[in-house]
Every structure is written in C-alpha cells, then in structure tokens.
Amino acid sequence: MAFLSSTRQIPAAPAVPCHVAVIMDGNGRWAKKRFLPRVAGHKRGVETVRAMVKACIERGVEFLTLFAFSSENWRRPPDEVSFLMNLFVSALEQEAERLHANGVRLRVVGDVAGFEQRLRDLIARSEQLTAANTKLILTVAANYGGRWDVLQAVNRMTAALPEKLGSYGEEDLAPYLAMAYAPEPDLFIRTGGEKRISNFLIWQLAYTELYFTDLLWPEFNDAAFDAAIASYQGRERRFGRTSEQLAVPLAPTFSPTPADDKNNA
Ligand code: IPE
Ligand code: IPE
Ligand code: MG
C-alpha cells in the first residue's frame, strides 16, 4: 500500500503519532558525566531502546524508527566503531526472540554492505524471524544517511524507468526510498540537546513535527516520551494551509489538480 505524501496530498494527522523517528543522541556525554568510558553510554542506551519499544506498543505507535549509526559515524575512533558493531551484534542476538514474542517486526535500513558478514547474516535472520509481525514495525537505521537514501532511490528509479528521464515525479521516486514501507514520520525526537537532523531521513521529514530535548538518550524514559507526544499533540499540522482552512473538514486524499488525481489513483 502506498502512503499519502505530505507534499502531494494532505495526510492524516493522528492524535497518537503513527510513526515516531528518533535520533538517539547523548550516550557519550551520559557516560562522561559518570566518569565512565563513552561506550558504557552506548550499552546503557540499549536499555532505553527496549523501554521505547514497549512504550510504543502501549501507546499504539505503529512505526518506531531509531537512528543507531550514521554514514558519518565511521569517522569515530576505530575502537568506538568496533564496540558499536559488536553491540549491534549482541543486541540482535539477545533481543530478536523477545521482539518476535512481542509481535514486533524488525527492519534495518542503511547500506548494510558496509558491515561485516556476521552482522549482515544476523540482520537477515532477525528480519526473517519477525517478518510476519505487525504490532510494531521497528526500523533500525544503521550505516544510514539521508543523502545515501535519496541517491540509491534515484539510481534504482532511473534504472527501472529510463524512458521517463527528465520527467520523474515524486511518486516515481517514493517506492525506491529505503522506508517505502512506512508513512512519513509524524513525530521526530532528538535527545542530547543538538538541534540538527545529522543526515537522518532528509526526504521523509518534510512535514514531520520536530521535538528536541536536552535529556541524554540513556535518561530518556516513558515520562519524557509522553512529554514529546504531548508537545506533538499541541501542534497545528497545516501542511501548507491556513488555520482557518483546518476548521473545514477536507477529504483526506484531497488533490490540488486533476493531474494529481490521475497519478495517485
Ligand atoms: C549517540 O550518542 C549514539 C551514536 C551516534 C552511535 P553519541 O555517541 O553521539 O553521544 P554524544 O553525542 O557524544 O554524547
Ligand atoms: C547522530 O548522532 C547519529 C546517531 C544518533 C546514530 P551524532 O552524535 O553522530 O550526530 P552529530 O555528529 O552530533 O551531528
Ligand atoms: Mg552525538
């Protein structure tokens, strides 16, 4: 099923965000504050992930997307990079069964070709194990970059549709994006105090509500998540319209031109 595009149609603005995307930042600072090595913060961060998965299921969030490792994180010291890779392996080994038992489907997006074979196999096995689950779609973005995503989509689209060169539309590209299986995020959360996107879902965040908190990722808990949802619920999602227009109910698939109707049928 194709989801409504925030720029081509007016998508639903659900009270409980259907898709929450998170930049889990601040692990290193959390550890430093405790005179621990940075990697101790990454280890603690896995516990927050576990709690967030549970919190999303309880609140009726359908898609949770977590930025675990960016395409720029390879620039970190080799020791930290290899610790993060090993942590990813051990988290998958320990959590895949539990996710499955809780009805969670795991998907990994990013350039997994950059990972060692053992990790790639484990990712494939965990995705297969949980493939039929529908309670929550948990996406882990690993070796992911928003620019990588747009470029790989463009490359695949042009290979598939060479005859449309010069006249591609959004609807041609969208199916090739790494997260074509999910609606655009309703709510974006970044912990750790930085106010930037850091090459996360640059295409998909076009109309997402952005929420930034100074809490460090290992400190982020259910109450903090509820505060983020409450902030989201206080926003007016206009998608380009005026407040006055929002008072008048519109058909959810409202299209501005007849040509759009044809493309979105
Ligand atoms: C986020 O925490 C985790 C990853 C990027 C893998 P950081 O490691 O960036 O923590 P800070 O920002 O240095 O505190
Ligand atoms: C973003 O955090 C990436 C992840 C959380 C995986 P960073 O800590 O790498 O971001 P910058 O470098 O501060 O922008
Ligand atoms: Mg950081």
PDB file of C-alpha atoms and ligand atoms in Angstrom, residues 24-27 29 38 76 190 194, ligand 3:
ATOM      1  CA  MET A  24      19.233   8.625  19.965  1.00  0.00           C
ATOM      2  CA  ASP A  25      21.952  11.089  20.902  1.00  0.00           C
ATOM      3  CA  GLY A  26      23.942  11.800  24.056  1.00  0.00           C
ATOM      4  CA  ASN A  27      25.248   8.362  25.049  1.00  0.00           C
ATOM      5  CA  ARG A  29      28.048  12.569  27.336  1.00  0.00           C
ATOM      6  CA  ARG A  38      31.870   6.577  26.207  1.00  0.00           C
ATOM      7  CA  ARG A  76      34.767   7.997  15.085  1.00  0.00           C
ATOM      8  CA  ARG A 190      16.226  14.106  19.100  1.00  0.00           C
ATOM      9  CA  GLU A 194      21.627  19.202  19.477  1.00  0.00           C
TER      10      GLU A 194
HETATM   11 MG    MG B   3      26.289  12.566  19.441  1.00  0.00          MG
END
